[in-house]
Amino acid sequence: RKVAFWKKISNNAAILISKAIELKIEGEYGIGGLFTSTSTQEVQDQIYHNWDNIVLPALEQVIASLPHGQNLPILQALIINKAPPHTIKSTAKRIVESVN
């Protein structure tokens, strides 16, 4: 039941991230507003806290739906936006094809 809950939230997040990327919210390294400069530290902490359960699966869905040859600079965005090391490591393990 808990897995279904995380999957539903992740699917909804993927829709929002995909649309925000399409609209170019926060530019190339903002990844659909995930790293928006107007977010409070508390919001950023919640994003990173839920990274493996919600955000990363959502990003995997978004990447899978991209046209062939289009990549998102996810790892670069994490580094530029000073993500916690564990977030960078877990992302590198799961989304290596996003490295440009």
N, CA, C and O of each residue as an XYZ file, in Angstrom:
400
protein
N       0.815     -1.186      0.000
C       0.000      0.000      0.000
C       0.869      1.264      0.000
O       0.570      2.242     -0.685
N       1.946      1.219      0.782
C       2.837      2.362      0.850
C       3.547      2.570     -0.491
O       3.774      3.706     -0.909
N       3.895      1.470     -1.159
C       4.546      1.554     -2.462
C       3.619      2.228     -3.470
O       4.060      3.060     -4.263
N       2.345      1.870     -3.440
C       1.366      2.488     -4.345
C       1.247      3.988     -4.072
O       1.099      4.781     -5.002
N       1.311      4.371     -2.809
C       1.254      5.788     -2.435
C       2.432      6.558     -3.034
O       2.244      7.610     -3.646
N       3.669      6.023     -2.852
C       4.869      6.692     -3.382
C       4.820      6.751     -4.903
O       5.222      7.751     -5.497
N       4.329      5.684     -5.540
C       4.252      5.642     -6.990
C       3.293      6.705     -7.515
O       3.588      7.377     -8.503
N       2.160      6.857     -6.865
C       1.174      7.864     -7.288
C       1.753      9.272     -7.151
O       1.609     10.098     -8.052
N       2.394      9.537     -6.041
C       2.987     10.863     -5.835
C       4.092     11.110     -6.854
O       4.205     12.205     -7.405
N       4.902     10.091     -7.102
C       5.981     10.214     -8.078
C       5.437     10.466     -9.482
O       5.992     11.271    -10.229
N       4.356      9.781     -9.838
C       3.725     10.010    -11.149
C       3.229     11.445    -11.276
O       3.406     12.079    -12.316
N       2.610     11.953    -10.221
C       2.144     13.345    -10.238
C       3.314     14.316    -10.337
O       3.244     15.312    -11.057
N       4.390     14.019     -9.609
C       5.584     14.869     -9.675
C       6.166     14.856    -11.086
O       6.613     15.892    -11.577
N       6.164     13.702    -11.738
C       6.695     13.602    -13.101
C       5.906     14.492    -14.059
O       6.485     15.141    -14.930
N       4.605     14.518    -13.897
C       3.767     15.374    -14.751
C       4.133     16.846    -14.539
O       4.299     17.596    -15.500
N       4.255     17.246    -13.283
C       4.593     18.639    -12.980
C       5.993     19.012    -13.480
O       6.184     20.074    -14.073
N       6.959     18.139    -13.238
C       8.337     18.409    -13.674
C       8.405     18.486    -15.191
O       9.052     19.375    -15.747
N       7.739     17.556    -15.856
C       7.744     17.534    -17.316
C       7.171     18.821    -17.902
O       7.743     19.398    -18.827
N       6.054     19.260    -17.366
C       5.425     20.488    -17.854
C       6.311     21.698    -17.562
O       6.442     22.590    -18.400
N       6.911     21.729    -16.388
C       7.783     22.849    -16.026
C       9.027     22.887    -16.914
O       9.502     23.966    -17.270
N       9.555     21.715    -17.271
C      10.696     21.672    -18.195
C      10.270     22.182    -19.561
O      10.986     22.954    -20.198
N       9.099     21.747    -20.005
C       8.563     22.206    -21.289
C       8.436     23.731    -21.322
O       8.705     24.361    -22.344
N       8.028     24.309    -20.206
C       7.865     25.762    -20.110
C       9.174     26.484    -19.784
O       9.210     27.712    -19.696
N      10.250     25.706    -19.606
C      11.592     26.228    -19.325
C      11.654     27.042    -18.034
O      12.321     28.074    -17.957
N      10.942     26.550    -17.028
C      10.949     27.213    -15.727
C      12.311     27.026    -15.083
O      12.798     25.901    -14.966
N      12.918     28.110    -14.672
C      14.224     28.151    -14.005
C      15.386     27.751    -14.901
O      16.484     27.516    -14.396
N      15.190     27.666    -16.180
C      16.283     27.425    -17.102
C      16.784     25.995    -17.122
O      16.215     25.107    -16.487
N      17.861     25.791    -17.862
C      18.391     24.452    -18.109
C      18.779     23.711    -16.837
O      18.533     22.509    -16.730
N      19.376     24.397    -15.879
C      19.847     23.735    -14.671
C      18.841     23.797    -13.519
O      19.149     23.385    -12.400
N      17.657     24.304    -13.789
C      16.610     24.328    -12.773
C      15.794     23.055    -12.757
O      15.073     22.794    -11.794
N      15.895     22.260    -13.804
C      15.177     20.995    -13.966
C      13.717     21.161    -13.541
O      13.252     20.548    -12.581
N      13.025     21.999    -14.279
C      11.595     22.172    -14.050
C      11.234     22.818    -12.739
O      10.140     22.591    -12.223
N      12.120     23.615    -12.188
C      11.828     24.326    -10.949
C      12.217     23.585     -9.686
O      11.976     24.082     -8.585
N      12.818     22.395     -9.817
C      13.240     21.667     -8.617
C      14.241     22.459     -7.792
O      14.286     22.339     -6.568
N      15.029     23.256     -8.459
C      16.083     24.004     -7.782
C      15.820     25.503     -7.843
O      16.753     26.300     -7.932
N      14.570     25.876     -7.797
C      14.198     27.276     -7.920
C      14.856     28.137     -6.846
O      14.944     27.759     -5.678
N      15.300     29.270     -7.269
C      15.993     30.179     -6.354
C      15.052     30.801     -5.324
O      15.511     31.374     -4.336
N      13.751     30.693     -5.543
C      12.798     31.275     -4.603
C      12.346     30.285     -3.540
O      11.590     30.651     -2.640
N      12.795     29.039     -3.629
C      12.430     28.046     -2.612
C      13.147     28.353     -1.309
O      14.304     28.775     -1.303
N      12.451     28.136     -0.218
C      13.082     28.286      1.081
C      13.979     27.078      1.332
O      13.871     26.067      0.638
N      14.841     27.177      2.296
C      15.704     26.057      2.658
C      14.865     24.872      3.096
O      15.218     23.725      2.823
N      13.755     25.140      3.775
C      12.867     24.063      4.228
C      12.299     23.284      3.037
O      12.223     22.056      3.074
N      11.904     23.998      1.991
C      11.377     23.341      0.787
C      12.476     22.518      0.127
O      12.245     21.368     -0.245
N      13.655     23.083     -0.022
C      14.769     22.348     -0.616
C      15.104     21.101      0.208
O      15.376     20.039     -0.351
N      15.084     21.233      1.528
C      15.362     20.079      2.394
C      14.328     18.974      2.184
O      14.682     17.795      2.174
N      13.066     19.337      2.019
C      12.009     18.352      1.773
C      12.196     17.662      0.423
O      11.973     16.457      0.302
N      12.602     18.422     -0.583
C      12.877     17.830     -1.895
C      13.981     16.787     -1.770
O      13.839     15.669     -2.264
N      15.075     17.148     -1.115
C      16.184     16.210     -0.969
C      15.820     15.033     -0.066
O      16.269     13.911     -0.300
N      15.016     15.281      0.956
C      14.587     14.208      1.861
C      13.762     13.154      1.102
O      13.858     11.962      1.393
N      12.965     13.595      0.144
C      12.100     12.700     -0.631
C      12.684     12.352     -1.997
O      11.979     11.828     -2.860
N      13.946     12.635     -2.193
C      14.584     12.455     -3.495
C      14.460     11.024     -4.016
O      13.999     10.814     -5.137
N      14.864     10.048     -3.220
C      14.888      8.662     -3.686
C      13.493      8.063     -3.861
O      13.298      7.203     -4.719
N      12.529      8.501     -3.065
C      11.175      7.942     -3.125
C      10.263      8.619     -4.136
O       9.399      7.969     -4.724
N      10.445      9.911     -4.343
C       9.525     10.662     -5.208
C      10.239     11.280     -6.398
O       9.885     11.009     -7.545
N      11.230     12.098     -6.135
C      11.833     12.914     -7.192
C      12.600     12.070     -8.201
O      12.411     12.231     -9.407
N      13.444     11.193     -7.741
C      14.255     10.393     -8.661
C      13.398      9.495     -9.556
O      13.641      9.450    -10.762
N      12.403      8.777     -9.016
C      11.527      8.021     -9.918
C      10.778      8.930    -10.908
O      10.557      8.551    -12.058
N      10.393     10.122    -10.452
C       9.722     11.066    -11.356
C      10.662     11.505    -12.469
O      10.258     11.586    -13.629
N      11.905     11.786    -12.125
C      12.882     12.175    -13.142
C      13.137     11.045    -14.132
O      13.312     11.290    -15.325
N      13.158      9.816    -13.642
C      13.327      8.670    -14.539
C      12.184      8.605    -15.549
O      12.404      8.310    -16.724
N      10.970      8.880    -15.091
C       9.818      8.912    -16.003
C       9.961     10.028    -17.028
O       9.700      9.835    -18.216
N      10.376     11.187    -16.558
C      10.545     12.339    -17.459
C      11.609     12.029    -18.503
O      11.414     12.300    -19.688
N      12.733     11.464    -18.073
C      13.816     11.123    -18.999
C      13.334     10.116    -20.038
O      13.660     10.231    -21.219
N      12.555      9.127    -19.592
C      12.046      8.105    -20.505
C      11.113      8.697    -21.557
O      10.980      8.151    -22.652
N      10.469      9.814    -21.224
C       9.521     10.421    -22.163
C      10.149     11.468    -23.081
O       9.478     11.992    -23.971
N      11.426     11.776    -22.875
C      12.099     12.774    -23.708
C      12.330     12.235    -25.116
O      12.518     11.033    -25.305
N      12.314     13.130    -26.100
C      12.657     12.694    -27.456
C      14.074     12.130    -27.487
O      14.939     12.548    -26.719
N      14.295     11.181    -28.379
C      15.606     10.540    -28.513
C      16.695     11.597    -28.713
O      16.558     12.497    -29.542
N      17.754     11.477    -27.957
C      18.872     12.405    -28.089
C      18.795     13.607    -27.166
O      19.781     14.327    -27.011
N      17.637     13.840    -26.545
C      17.521     14.967    -25.621
C      17.865     14.490    -24.213
O      17.335     13.482    -23.746
N      18.739     15.205    -23.553
C      19.163     14.864    -22.193
C      18.899     16.022    -21.252
O      18.843     17.182    -21.660
N      18.738     15.680    -19.988
C      18.640     16.696    -18.944
C      19.952     16.686    -18.168
O      20.454     15.618    -17.818
N      20.504     17.847    -17.898
C      21.762     17.904    -17.132
C      21.505     17.778    -15.635
O      21.796     18.696    -14.867
N      20.960     16.640    -15.227
C      20.534     16.460    -13.838
C      21.708     16.496    -12.870
O      21.666     17.211    -11.868
N      22.745     15.738    -13.158
C      23.888     15.735    -12.234
C      24.541     17.108    -12.160
O      24.931     17.561    -11.083
N      24.656     17.760    -13.296
C      25.234     19.102    -13.298
C      24.369     20.054    -12.478
O      24.890     20.891    -11.741
N      23.051     19.926    -12.607
C      22.139     20.789    -11.852
C      22.275     20.545    -10.353
O      22.239     21.485     -9.560
N      22.429     19.286     -9.969
C      22.599     18.978     -8.548
C      23.876     19.611     -7.997
O      23.880     20.165     -6.898
N      24.941     19.525     -8.760
C      26.217     20.091     -8.322
C      26.140     21.611     -8.258
O      26.551     22.215     -7.267
N      25.618     22.227     -9.305
C      25.501     23.693     -9.346
C      24.642     24.212     -8.205
O      24.919     25.263     -7.629
N      23.586     23.452     -7.886
C      22.655     23.893     -6.842
C      23.006     23.353     -5.457
O      22.193     23.409     -4.534
N      24.226     22.828     -5.323
C      24.778     22.401     -4.032
C      23.899     21.383     -3.304
O      23.599     21.528     -2.119
N      23.498     20.357     -4.043
C      22.712     19.274     -3.443
C      23.579     18.488     -2.468
O      24.802     18.460     -2.604
N      22.952     17.854     -1.493
C      23.716     17.022     -0.558
C      24.427     15.886     -1.301
O      23.913     15.382     -2.300
N      25.593     15.487     -0.824
C      26.357     14.427     -1.498
C      25.575     13.127     -1.706
O      25.718     12.486     -2.748
N      24.748     12.728     -0.728
C      23.992     11.483     -0.893
C      23.005     11.569     -2.049
O      22.723     10.564     -2.701
N      22.485     12.749     -2.303
C      21.550     12.944     -3.409
C      22.279     12.808     -4.739
O      21.776     12.179     -5.670
N      23.448     13.393     -4.823
C      24.251     13.300     -6.045
C      24.633     11.848     -6.303
O      24.540     11.373     -7.435
N      25.060     11.143     -5.263
C      25.476      9.747     -5.414
C      24.321      8.851     -5.853
O      24.481      8.040     -6.765
N      23.164      8.990     -5.216
C      22.038      8.127     -5.587
C      21.562      8.428     -7.007
O      21.128      7.528     -7.725
N      21.643      9.681     -7.403
C      21.248     10.052     -8.755
C      22.243      9.498     -9.764
O      21.844      8.981    -10.808
N      23.514      9.599     -9.467
C      24.537      9.086    -10.376
C      24.370      7.586    -10.598
O      24.589      7.088    -11.702
N      23.989      6.880     -9.560
C      23.818      5.438     -9.676
C      22.616      5.069    -10.557
O      22.649      4.069    -11.274
N      21.558      5.884    -10.495
C      20.323      5.529    -11.197
C      20.143      6.213    -12.542
O      19.435      5.688    -13.401
N      20.751      7.346    -12.747
C      20.516      8.091    -13.990
C      21.822      8.473    -14.641
O      22.074      9.660    -14.850
N      22.636      7.539    -14.960
C      23.934      7.848    -15.560
C      23.814      8.406    -16.966
O      24.705      9.128    -17.412
N      22.749      8.095    -17.670
C      22.611      8.603    -19.047
C      22.296     10.093    -19.108
O      22.289     10.668    -20.196
N      22.037     10.733    -17.974
C      21.754     12.162    -17.996
C      23.023     13.005    -18.043
O      22.952     14.220    -18.232
N      24.181     12.376    -17.873
C      25.451     13.099    -17.916
C      25.743     13.486    -19.364
O      25.771     12.634    -20.252
N      25.956     14.764    -19.584
C      26.227     15.241    -20.949
C      27.681     15.091    -21.297
O      28.090     15.441    -22.404
